[in-house]
Structures are given as C-alpha cells and as structure tokens.
mmCIF file of C-alpha atoms in Angstrom:
data_model
loop_
_atom_site.group_PDB
_atom_site.id
_atom_site.type_symbol
_atom_site.label_atom_id
_atom_site.label_comp_id
_atom_site.label_asym_id
_atom_site.label_seq_id
_atom_site.Cartn_x
_atom_site.Cartn_y
_atom_site.Cartn_z
ATOM 1 C CA UNK A 1 -19.175 67.849 -108.453
ATOM 2 C CA UNK A 2 -19.251 63.948 -109.269
ATOM 3 C CA UNK A 3 -21.407 61.684 -107.382
ATOM 4 C CA UNK A 4 -20.257 58.384 -106.775
ATOM 5 C CA UNK A 5 -22.348 55.213 -106.956
ATOM 6 C CA UNK A 6 -22.403 51.609 -106.273
ATOM 7 C CA UNK A 7 -23.463 49.169 -108.938
ATOM 8 C CA UNK A 8 -25.961 46.412 -107.825
ATOM 9 C CA UNK A 9 -25.039 43.414 -110.054
ATOM 10 C CA UNK A 10 -28.354 41.510 -110.472
ATOM 11 C CA UNK A 11 -26.347 39.003 -112.443
ATOM 12 C CA UNK A 12 -23.867 37.860 -109.590
ATOM 13 C CA UNK A 13 -26.015 38.378 -106.423
ATOM 14 C CA UNK A 14 -29.405 37.153 -105.096
ATOM 15 C CA UNK A 15 -32.081 39.444 -104.162
ATOM 16 C CA UNK A 16 -31.217 39.856 -100.652
ATOM 17 C CA UNK A 17 -27.767 40.010 -101.144
ATOM 18 C CA UNK A 18 -28.256 43.069 -103.484
ATOM 19 C CA UNK A 19 -30.411 44.782 -100.434
ATOM 20 C CA UNK A 20 -27.848 44.060 -98.245
ATOM 21 C CA UNK A 21 -25.161 45.477 -100.443
ATOM 22 C CA UNK A 22 -27.144 48.469 -100.894
ATOM 23 C CA UNK A 23 -27.341 49.126 -97.364
ATOM 24 C CA UNK A 24 -23.641 48.558 -97.050
ATOM 25 C CA UNK A 25 -23.220 51.127 -99.918
ATOM 26 C CA UNK A 26 -25.053 53.537 -98.144
ATOM 27 C CA UNK A 27 -23.043 52.973 -94.868
ATOM 28 C CA UNK A 28 -19.656 53.467 -96.381
ATOM 29 C CA UNK A 29 -20.768 57.019 -98.195
ATOM 30 C CA UNK A 30 -21.823 56.172 -101.627
ATOM 31 C CA UNK A 31 -24.301 58.836 -103.080
ATOM 32 C CA UNK A 32 -26.392 56.414 -104.947
ATOM 33 C CA UNK A 33 -26.885 53.039 -106.502
ATOM 34 C CA UNK A 34 -27.491 51.480 -109.777
ATOM 35 C CA UNK A 35 -29.350 47.994 -110.316
ATOM 36 C CA UNK A 36 -29.346 46.004 -113.533
ATOM 37 C CA UNK A 37 -32.661 44.826 -114.946
ATOM 38 C CA UNK A 38 -31.874 41.077 -116.593
ATOM 39 C CA UNK A 39 -33.919 38.260 -117.286
ATOM 40 C CA UNK A 40 -30.882 35.818 -117.533
ATOM 41 C CA UNK A 41 -27.006 36.294 -116.305
ATOM 42 C CA UNK A 42 -24.574 36.461 -119.045
ATOM 43 C CA UNK A 43 -22.884 33.396 -118.267
ATOM 44 C CA UNK A 44 -24.091 30.641 -115.657
ATOM 45 C CA UNK A 45 -21.234 31.310 -113.634
ATOM 46 C CA UNK A 46 -22.898 34.710 -112.380
ATOM 47 C CA UNK A 47 -25.533 32.731 -111.157
ATOM 48 C CA UNK A 48 -28.530 34.975 -110.801
ATOM 49 C CA UNK A 49 -31.060 37.132 -112.282
ATOM 50 C CA UNK A 50 -33.851 38.337 -109.617
ATOM 51 C CA UNK A 51 -36.875 40.464 -110.763
ATOM 52 C CA UNK A 52 -35.518 43.944 -110.201
ATOM 53 C CA UNK A 53 -38.731 45.640 -109.412
ATOM 54 C CA UNK A 54 -39.431 43.226 -106.357
ATOM 55 C CA UNK A 55 -36.000 43.975 -105.029
ATOM 56 C CA UNK A 56 -36.217 47.727 -105.457
ATOM 57 C CA UNK A 57 -39.018 47.426 -103.096
ATOM 58 C CA UNK A 58 -36.766 45.844 -100.580
ATOM 59 C CA UNK A 59 -33.910 48.307 -100.953
ATOM 60 C CA UNK A 60 -36.546 51.144 -100.613
ATOM 61 C CA UNK A 61 -37.561 49.627 -97.217
ATOM 62 C CA UNK A 62 -33.944 49.036 -96.289
ATOM 63 C CA UNK A 63 -32.151 52.304 -97.094
ATOM 64 C CA UNK A 64 -32.576 55.969 -95.825
ATOM 65 C CA UNK A 65 -30.363 58.343 -97.920
ATOM 66 C CA UNK A 66 -29.243 56.330 -100.906
ATOM 67 C CA UNK A 67 -30.611 57.414 -104.231
ATOM 68 C CA UNK A 68 -31.121 54.576 -106.705
ATOM 69 C CA UNK A 69 -31.238 54.306 -110.482
ATOM 70 C CA UNK A 70 -32.058 51.124 -112.878
ATOM 71 C CA UNK A 71 -29.374 50.965 -115.245
ATOM 72 C CA UNK A 72 -31.085 50.215 -117.606
ATOM 73 C CA UNK A 73 -34.455 48.690 -118.193
ATOM 74 C CA UNK A 74 -35.725 47.869 -121.724
ATOM 75 C CA UNK A 75 -39.349 48.958 -121.750
ATOM 76 C CA UNK A 76 -40.099 47.585 -125.174
ATOM 77 C CA UNK A 77 -40.598 44.135 -125.525
ATOM 78 C CA UNK A 78 -40.483 41.621 -122.699
ATOM 79 C CA UNK A 79 -42.608 43.957 -120.506
ATOM 80 C CA UNK A 80 -45.288 46.266 -121.981
ATOM 81 C CA UNK A 81 -44.553 49.928 -121.204
ATOM 82 C CA UNK A 82 -47.833 50.501 -119.254
ATOM 83 C CA UNK A 83 -46.925 47.746 -116.779
ATOM 84 C CA UNK A 84 -43.195 49.426 -116.227
ATOM 85 C CA UNK A 85 -44.989 52.815 -115.886
ATOM 86 C CA UNK A 86 -46.910 51.146 -112.987
ATOM 87 C CA UNK A 87 -43.942 49.227 -111.577
ATOM 88 C CA UNK A 88 -41.441 52.576 -111.688
ATOM 89 C CA UNK A 89 -44.233 54.672 -110.411
ATOM 90 C CA UNK A 90 -44.580 52.705 -107.366
ATOM 91 C CA UNK A 91 -40.767 52.443 -106.601
ATOM 92 C CA UNK A 92 -40.614 56.314 -107.321
ATOM 93 C CA UNK A 93 -43.245 56.817 -104.760
ATOM 94 C CA UNK A 94 -41.421 54.390 -102.136
ATOM 95 C CA UNK A 95 -38.100 56.272 -102.573
ATOM 96 C CA UNK A 96 -39.828 59.636 -102.654
ATOM 97 C CA UNK A 97 -41.388 58.764 -99.434
ATOM 98 C CA UNK A 98 -38.025 58.892 -97.454
ATOM 99 C CA UNK A 99 -36.430 61.903 -99.499
ATOM 100 C CA UNK A 100 -34.464 59.594 -101.867
ATOM 101 C CA UNK A 101 -34.199 60.042 -105.598
ATOM 102 C CA UNK A 102 -35.097 57.280 -108.247
ATOM 103 C CA UNK A 103 -33.711 57.370 -111.610
ATOM 104 C CA UNK A 104 -35.217 55.539 -114.336
ATOM 105 C CA UNK A 105 -32.673 54.502 -116.873
ATOM 106 C CA UNK A 106 -33.955 52.976 -120.077
ATOM 107 C CA UNK A 107 -32.459 51.724 -123.332
ATOM 108 C CA UNK A 108 -33.282 49.487 -126.424
ATOM 109 C CA UNK A 109 -32.105 46.250 -124.838
ATOM 110 C CA UNK A 110 -30.423 42.923 -125.506
ATOM 111 C CA UNK A 111 -31.764 39.840 -127.224
ATOM 112 C CA UNK A 112 -30.598 37.760 -124.265
ATOM 113 C CA UNK A 113 -33.088 39.148 -122.073
ATOM 114 C CA UNK A 114 -35.960 40.244 -124.556
ATOM 115 C CA UNK A 115 -36.467 37.341 -126.767
ATOM 116 C CA UNK A 116 -37.945 35.297 -123.982
ATOM 117 C CA UNK A 117 -41.678 35.563 -124.936
ATOM 118 C CA UNK A 118 -40.634 34.535 -128.586
ATOM 119 C CA UNK A 119 -41.189 38.225 -130.003
ATOM 120 C CA UNK A 120 -39.030 39.120 -132.846
ATOM 121 C CA UNK A 121 -35.753 40.823 -132.147
ATOM 122 C CA UNK A 122 -35.978 44.104 -134.169
ATOM 123 C CA UNK A 123 -33.028 46.073 -135.595
ATOM 124 C CA UNK A 124 -31.527 48.927 -133.511
ATOM 125 C CA UNK A 125 -33.284 51.727 -135.212
ATOM 126 C CA UNK A 126 -36.756 50.004 -134.888
ATOM 127 C CA UNK A 127 -36.053 49.540 -131.254
ATOM 128 C CA UNK A 128 -34.854 53.037 -130.537
ATOM 129 C CA UNK A 129 -38.405 54.069 -132.315
ATOM 130 C CA UNK A 130 -40.163 51.739 -129.887
ATOM 131 C CA UNK A 131 -38.250 52.980 -126.992
ATOM 132 C CA UNK A 132 -39.298 56.705 -127.951
ATOM 133 C CA UNK A 133 -43.100 55.443 -127.960
ATOM 134 C CA UNK A 134 -42.600 53.507 -124.662
ATOM 135 C CA UNK A 135 -41.331 56.645 -122.974
ATOM 136 C CA UNK A 136 -44.206 58.658 -124.169
ATOM 137 C CA UNK A 137 -46.652 55.857 -123.226
ATOM 138 C CA UNK A 138 -45.036 55.895 -119.427
ATOM 139 C CA UNK A 139 -44.936 59.771 -119.283
ATOM 140 C CA UNK A 140 -48.866 59.769 -120.093
ATOM 141 C CA UNK A 141 -49.474 57.017 -117.292
ATOM 142 C CA UNK A 142 -47.460 59.054 -114.923
ATOM 143 C CA UNK A 143 -49.711 61.868 -115.071
ATOM 144 C CA UNK A 144 -52.417 59.788 -112.898
ATOM 145 C CA UNK A 145 -54.994 60.669 -115.925
ATOM 146 C CA UNK A 146 -56.928 58.090 -117.743
ATOM 147 C CA UNK A 147 -54.794 56.857 -121.081
ATOM 148 C CA UNK A 148 -55.620 55.617 -124.363
ATOM 149 C CA UNK A 149 -53.003 55.134 -126.650
ATOM 150 C CA UNK A 150 -52.899 53.567 -130.168
ATOM 151 C CA UNK A 151 -49.585 53.944 -131.733
ATOM 152 C CA UNK A 152 -47.379 52.233 -134.035
ATOM 153 C CA UNK A 153 -46.089 49.796 -131.514
ATOM 154 C CA UNK A 154 -48.109 49.827 -128.425
ATOM 155 C CA UNK A 155 -51.919 50.097 -127.496
ATOM 156 C CA UNK A 156 -53.173 51.176 -124.017
ATOM 157 C CA UNK A 157 -56.932 51.371 -123.331
ATOM 158 C CA UNK A 158 -58.494 52.998 -120.542
ATOM 159 C CA UNK A 159 -55.457 52.727 -118.063
ATOM 160 C CA UNK A 160 -54.943 54.809 -115.262
ATOM 161 C CA UNK A 161 -52.318 54.906 -112.440
ATOM 162 C CA UNK A 162 -53.419 55.706 -108.712
ATOM 163 C CA UNK A 163 -49.995 55.383 -106.988
ATOM 164 C CA UNK A 164 -47.393 58.153 -108.579
ATOM 165 C CA UNK A 165 -44.839 60.186 -107.077
ATOM 166 C CA UNK A 166 -45.204 63.799 -106.707
ATOM 167 C CA UNK A 167 -42.818 64.467 -108.997
ATOM 168 C CA UNK A 168 -41.814 62.295 -112.055
ATOM 169 C CA UNK A 169 -38.334 60.561 -111.667
ATOM 170 C CA UNK A 170 -35.810 61.554 -114.534
ATOM 171 C CA UNK A 171 -35.920 59.099 -117.400
ATOM 172 C CA UNK A 172 -32.218 58.613 -118.558
ATOM 173 C CA UNK A 173 -31.864 57.128 -121.822
ATOM 174 C CA UNK A 174 -28.873 54.950 -122.615
ATOM 175 C CA UNK A 175 -26.587 55.264 -125.643
ATOM 176 C CA UNK A 176 -23.264 54.290 -126.798
ATOM 177 C CA UNK A 177 -22.923 56.261 -130.187
ATOM 178 C CA UNK A 178 -23.503 59.689 -131.222
ATOM 179 C CA UNK A 179 -26.644 59.296 -133.186
ATOM 180 C CA UNK A 180 -28.353 57.515 -130.366
ATOM 181 C CA UNK A 181 -26.961 60.056 -127.990
ATOM 182 C CA UNK A 182 -28.558 62.600 -130.134
ATOM 183 C CA UNK A 183 -31.746 60.705 -130.134
ATOM 184 C CA UNK A 184 -31.584 60.454 -126.401
ATOM 185 C CA UNK A 185 -31.352 64.336 -126.183
ATOM 186 C CA UNK A 186 -34.790 64.583 -127.792
ATOM 187 C CA UNK A 187 -36.883 62.653 -125.125
ATOM 188 C CA UNK A 188 -34.723 61.679 -122.185
ATOM 189 C CA UNK A 189 -34.289 63.573 -118.997
ATOM 190 C CA UNK A 190 -30.480 62.472 -118.470
ATOM 191 C CA UNK A 191 -28.167 60.088 -120.158
ATOM 192 C CA UNK A 192 -26.924 56.791 -119.205
ATOM 193 C CA UNK A 193 -23.874 54.539 -120.451
ATOM 194 C CA UNK A 194 -21.245 52.182 -119.445
ATOM 195 C CA UNK A 195 -17.387 53.135 -119.658
ATOM 196 C CA UNK A 196 -16.003 56.293 -120.419
ATOM 197 C CA UNK A 197 -18.097 56.561 -123.864
ATOM 198 C CA UNK A 198 -16.881 59.913 -125.509
ATOM 199 C CA UNK A 199 -20.618 60.681 -126.526
ATOM 200 C CA UNK A 200 -21.652 62.789 -123.780
ATOM 201 C CA UNK A 201 -20.856 66.056 -125.907
ATOM 202 C CA UNK A 202 -23.388 64.729 -128.773
ATOM 203 C CA UNK A 203 -26.088 64.587 -126.351
ATOM 204 C CA UNK A 204 -25.458 68.048 -124.880
ATOM 205 C CA UNK A 205 -24.944 69.688 -128.352
ATOM 206 C CA UNK A 206 -28.283 68.357 -129.078
ATOM 207 C CA UNK A 207 -29.920 70.206 -126.183
ATOM 208 C CA UNK A 208 -29.588 67.185 -123.876
ATOM 209 C CA UNK A 209 -29.607 67.985 -120.058
ATOM 210 C CA UNK A 210 -30.088 66.112 -116.830
ATOM 211 C CA UNK A 211 -27.883 63.845 -114.786
ATOM 212 C CA UNK A 212 -25.458 61.832 -116.821
ATOM 213 C CA UNK A 213 -24.555 58.215 -115.654
ATOM 214 C CA UNK A 214 -21.696 55.879 -116.578
ATOM 215 C CA UNK A 215 -20.455 52.602 -115.036
ATOM 216 C CA UNK A 216 -16.877 51.775 -114.037
ATOM 217 C CA UNK A 217 -16.044 48.157 -113.863
ATOM 218 C CA UNK A 218 -13.290 47.088 -111.211
ATOM 219 C CA UNK A 219 -12.148 43.963 -109.653
ATOM 220 C CA UNK A 220 -10.573 45.037 -106.423
ATOM 221 C CA UNK A 221 -8.544 42.242 -104.745
ATOM 222 C CA UNK A 222 -5.217 41.937 -102.709
ATOM 223 C CA UNK A 223 -3.319 41.454 -105.778
ATOM 224 C CA UNK A 224 -3.753 42.075 -109.570
ATOM 225 C CA UNK A 225 -3.227 38.416 -110.571
ATOM 226 C CA UNK A 226 -5.998 37.442 -108.227
ATOM 227 C CA UNK A 227 -8.182 40.291 -109.522
ATOM 228 C CA UNK A 228 -7.589 39.193 -113.078
ATOM 229 C CA UNK A 229 -8.559 35.812 -112.107
ATOM 230 C CA UNK A 230 -11.591 36.549 -110.797
ATOM 231 C CA UNK A 231 -12.580 38.970 -113.294
ATOM 232 C CA UNK A 232 -11.924 36.251 -115.868
ATOM 233 C CA UNK A 233 -14.264 33.870 -114.090
ATOM 234 C CA UNK A 234 -17.033 36.045 -113.524
ATOM 235 C CA UNK A 235 -17.050 38.534 -116.037
ATOM 236 C CA UNK A 236 -15.372 37.766 -119.510
ATOM 237 C CA UNK A 237 -18.472 38.843 -121.361
ATOM 238 C CA UNK A 238 -17.381 42.650 -120.934
ATOM 239 C CA UNK A 239 -14.157 41.822 -123.226
ATOM 240 C CA UNK A 240 -16.505 40.639 -125.859
ATOM 241 C CA UNK A 241 -15.938 42.939 -129.150
ATOM 242 C CA UNK A 242 -18.651 44.867 -131.228
ATOM 243 C CA UNK A 243 -22.375 44.213 -131.225
ATOM 244 C CA UNK A 244 -22.406 40.686 -129.443
ATOM 245 C CA UNK A 245 -23.866 41.609 -126.480
ATOM 246 C CA UNK A 246 -26.978 42.907 -128.001
ATOM 247 C CA UNK A 247 -27.392 40.030 -130.315
ATOM 248 C CA UNK A 248 -26.496 36.710 -128.761
ATOM 249 C CA UNK A 249 -29.722 34.975 -127.154
ATOM 250 C CA UNK A 250 -28.497 32.814 -124.532
ATOM 251 C CA UNK A 251 -25.989 32.352 -121.770
ATOM 252 C CA UNK A 252 -24.750 29.404 -123.600
ATOM 253 C CA UNK A 253 -24.007 31.539 -126.618
ATOM 254 C CA UNK A 254 -22.044 34.008 -124.416
ATOM 255 C CA UNK A 255 -20.266 31.197 -122.690
ATOM 256 C CA UNK A 256 -19.325 30.062 -126.270
ATOM 257 C CA UNK A 257 -18.132 33.223 -127.540
ATOM 258 C CA UNK A 258 -16.180 33.990 -124.214
ATOM 259 C CA UNK A 259 -13.892 31.034 -125.137
ATOM 260 C CA UNK A 260 -12.275 33.513 -127.165
ATOM 261 C CA UNK A 261 -11.243 35.737 -124.124
ATOM 262 C CA UNK A 262 -8.029 34.951 -122.503
ATOM 263 C CA UNK A 263 -6.916 36.303 -119.148
ATOM 264 C CA UNK A 264 -4.146 38.354 -120.674
ATOM 265 C CA UNK A 265 -7.178 40.122 -122.191
ATOM 266 C CA UNK A 266 -8.822 40.848 -118.925
ATOM 267 C CA UNK A 267 -5.510 41.990 -117.668
ATOM 268 C CA UNK A 268 -5.010 44.563 -120.653
ATOM 269 C CA UNK A 269 -8.466 45.534 -120.869
ATOM 270 C CA UNK A 270 -9.369 49.345 -120.560
ATOM 271 C CA UNK A 271 -12.949 48.258 -119.323
ATOM 272 C CA UNK A 272 -11.754 46.497 -116.346
ATOM 273 C CA UNK A 273 -9.737 48.066 -113.413
ATOM 274 C CA UNK A 274 -7.555 45.142 -111.864
ATOM 275 C CA UNK A 275 -4.931 47.395 -110.265
ATOM 276 C CA UNK A 276 -5.060 47.422 -106.765
ATOM 277 C CA UNK A 277 -3.188 50.740 -106.064
ATOM 278 C CA UNK A 278 -5.977 53.134 -104.808
ATOM 279 C CA UNK A 279 -4.542 55.811 -107.453
ATOM 280 C CA UNK A 280 -5.391 53.380 -110.558
ATOM 281 C CA UNK A 281 -9.153 53.621 -109.283
ATOM 282 C CA UNK A 282 -9.039 57.561 -108.419
ATOM 283 C CA UNK A 283 -7.665 58.334 -111.897
ATOM 284 C CA UNK A 284 -10.335 56.106 -113.874
ATOM 285 C CA UNK A 285 -13.309 57.944 -112.113
ATOM 286 C CA UNK A 286 -11.495 61.152 -112.879
ATOM 287 C CA UNK A 287 -11.363 59.947 -116.379
ATOM 288 C CA UNK A 288 -15.329 59.491 -116.635
ATOM 289 C CA UNK A 289 -15.669 62.994 -115.128
ATOM 290 C CA UNK A 290 -13.364 64.355 -117.853
ATOM 291 C CA UNK A 291 -15.674 62.754 -120.327
ATOM 292 C CA UNK A 292 -18.582 64.630 -119.022
ATOM 293 C CA UNK A 293 -20.250 62.342 -116.669
ATOM 294 C CA UNK A 294 -21.483 63.572 -113.335
ATOM 295 C CA UNK A 295 -22.812 60.104 -111.998
ATOM 296 C CA UNK A 296 -20.194 57.564 -111.741
ATOM 297 C CA UNK A 297 -21.120 53.995 -110.303
ATOM 298 C CA UNK A 298 -18.585 51.266 -109.502
ATOM 299 C CA UNK A 299 -19.149 47.715 -110.372
ATOM 300 C CA UNK A 300 -17.074 45.471 -108.223
ATOM 301 C CA UNK A 301 -16.934 41.930 -110.042
ATOM 302 C CA UNK A 302 -17.116 38.834 -108.000
ATOM 303 C CA UNK A 303 -18.387 37.537 -104.505
ATOM 304 C CA UNK A 304 -15.933 39.589 -102.418
ATOM 305 C CA UNK A 305 -17.925 42.808 -102.121
ATOM 306 C CA UNK A 306 -16.836 43.474 -98.374
ATOM 307 C CA UNK A 307 -13.081 44.112 -99.105
ATOM 308 C CA UNK A 308 -14.118 46.366 -101.813
ATOM 309 C CA UNK A 309 -16.379 48.537 -99.606
ATOM 310 C CA UNK A 310 -13.440 49.069 -97.144
ATOM 311 C CA UNK A 311 -11.110 49.648 -100.010
ATOM 312 C CA UNK A 312 -13.276 52.373 -101.279
ATOM 313 C CA UNK A 313 -14.472 53.632 -98.009
ATOM 314 C CA UNK A 314 -10.623 54.194 -96.962
ATOM 315 C CA UNK A 315 -8.918 55.072 -100.178
ATOM 316 C CA UNK A 316 -11.092 56.376 -103.089
ATOM 317 C CA UNK A 317 -14.340 58.029 -101.786
ATOM 318 C CA UNK A 318 -12.335 60.524 -99.596
ATOM 319 C CA UNK A 319 -10.680 61.714 -102.703
ATOM 320 C CA UNK A 320 -14.089 62.832 -104.061
ATOM 321 C CA UNK A 321 -15.871 64.047 -100.916
#
C-alpha cells in the first residue's frame, strides 16, 4: 500500500509557513511530509531557504502523527557528517518521542548549495564515494559510543553523541540512474528519487530494501492556464535538461538557464501535473506506485497551498485511503 506525503518546499516558504503547512498536511490526512534542504533557492522568485534542522524542530513540536523525511540532505561538503549525525539524531529523537517516524534522506548534492564554503565541487563518482563514507561516520556516531575516524575524506576525533533515538532512522539514499541505485542498495536503508524514475528495480535487484520515496510535482489551480502560469513563474527550473541542476553554482545562473524555458514547455512537461482534473492526479500517483514507490509525496508549486489541500482532501487522498 502506498503512503501519500506532502512536500514542504523550503525554497518557496519561510520557516513558520513550513511548520503551518506541515500541521495542515496532518489535518487533511497526509501520511508523511518531506522537507527539502537547500542553502539557496533555485531562482530568486522562490524567495526562501531556511535552515532545515531548525525548521524540523518546529514541525516536531507542532505535529502529532505526521511522519517526516528530509528529501534530501547532502552530508558531504557544506556540513560535516559528524555535525549532521548530531542534527539528525536530535530530530529523530524528537519525532520518536511522539511516535512519529523520521526518515533521513541523503544524496550527492548540487553545486548550488554545496560550493558556499569555497570547497572544490567533485565529480559525481567522487561525491558518491564521499557519501558512502559520510553515512558510515553518521552510523558510528548514532551508536552513542566514542568515535574516532580517519578516512579518505573525513576525520572525526573523540566524538560522542549523548542524545540519540532509541532506534536509528532509516537512511534513504537518493539516485536517478541504475549505477547509483545499485550503490544505494549497498549502504542505504531505503531509496529516494524525484519523479517516476525507473530505477527501483536496479535498487531491489542489488538487494536494496526499505521504503522507496519519490516526489510528484503538481500545480493545482482552478484552470490549467492558471496552473501553467504559476508553475512557469515559480518552478521553471524543473524543466531544465540533463545535469544542469547539479552543476550550476548560483540562482542567477539558474535564472539565465530558465530563459530557455517557455510556458508551453511547462504545459507539456511530464514532470509537472497542471491539469485540474482529479483523475489526472490520481493516475500520476498510481504511475509512481507502478514504478515501485511506496512513499509518494506531492509538491504543490506556488503560494496557493490551501486550495491544494482542499482539493487533495476531497478528491485524491480518498482514492488511496
């Protein structure tokens, strides 16, 4: 059975709005929420990028039944994995206190967020090797034991966490291609992607187990024309091809690249649902389920979240309850 979630878009909403949206998602019956972890938005129109670990504390205090995942954190450059071990352990303990599940999604990141301290931006295979070592460091620290680690990429000396959850949260590794999906199976407790990527089979064939997350991006409005206009204004970056999203350094570069995107590209894109017909949304969720995902979370583009909540409460969530 699929669990349906709501995407807390840190790029489009301030921290208290994110907390309030999480509360609203719980009220209408979403099973979980996913929150993005960015230092910058992709384009300045989006307007936000609060620190996710502070926001998560607010969500943990404000919700009672909503599970929560970070989708996803890059634990390899901008923040040392030892610090993220402490942050994630604290958040997991907070959610565990009220019986909520925390999922720790991790990935190899984007230059947009990870270059800010002046570190070199490595190629993907190097970042994947760094990610595996970072996850190993995090797992060691989650034991609550004294840890010293001298690896190829990270050093930890005499570090010990005194606040840890009773059970480790699942570490779900992000992947978009078969090779990374196979690697995710080696050291992850689950899988994370965006869109109905056809890579779950590669993850499972390699022995990968655990929850499998993916994001469905929509823009619900009264008409498709209005939805296309909103998506074009707030989220044209999702239409950019290839590896641009991982390589561009600044929101200005993204804005320049997005000049190639036309409104008709948004209307015709498979990556954004702009049709206000409830069946279009239901069918897209089922497409994700058919691709092998058991946790599908929905990102509503733009400021109009309340109409989206009402629409899904009345028309989409009942199809999966």
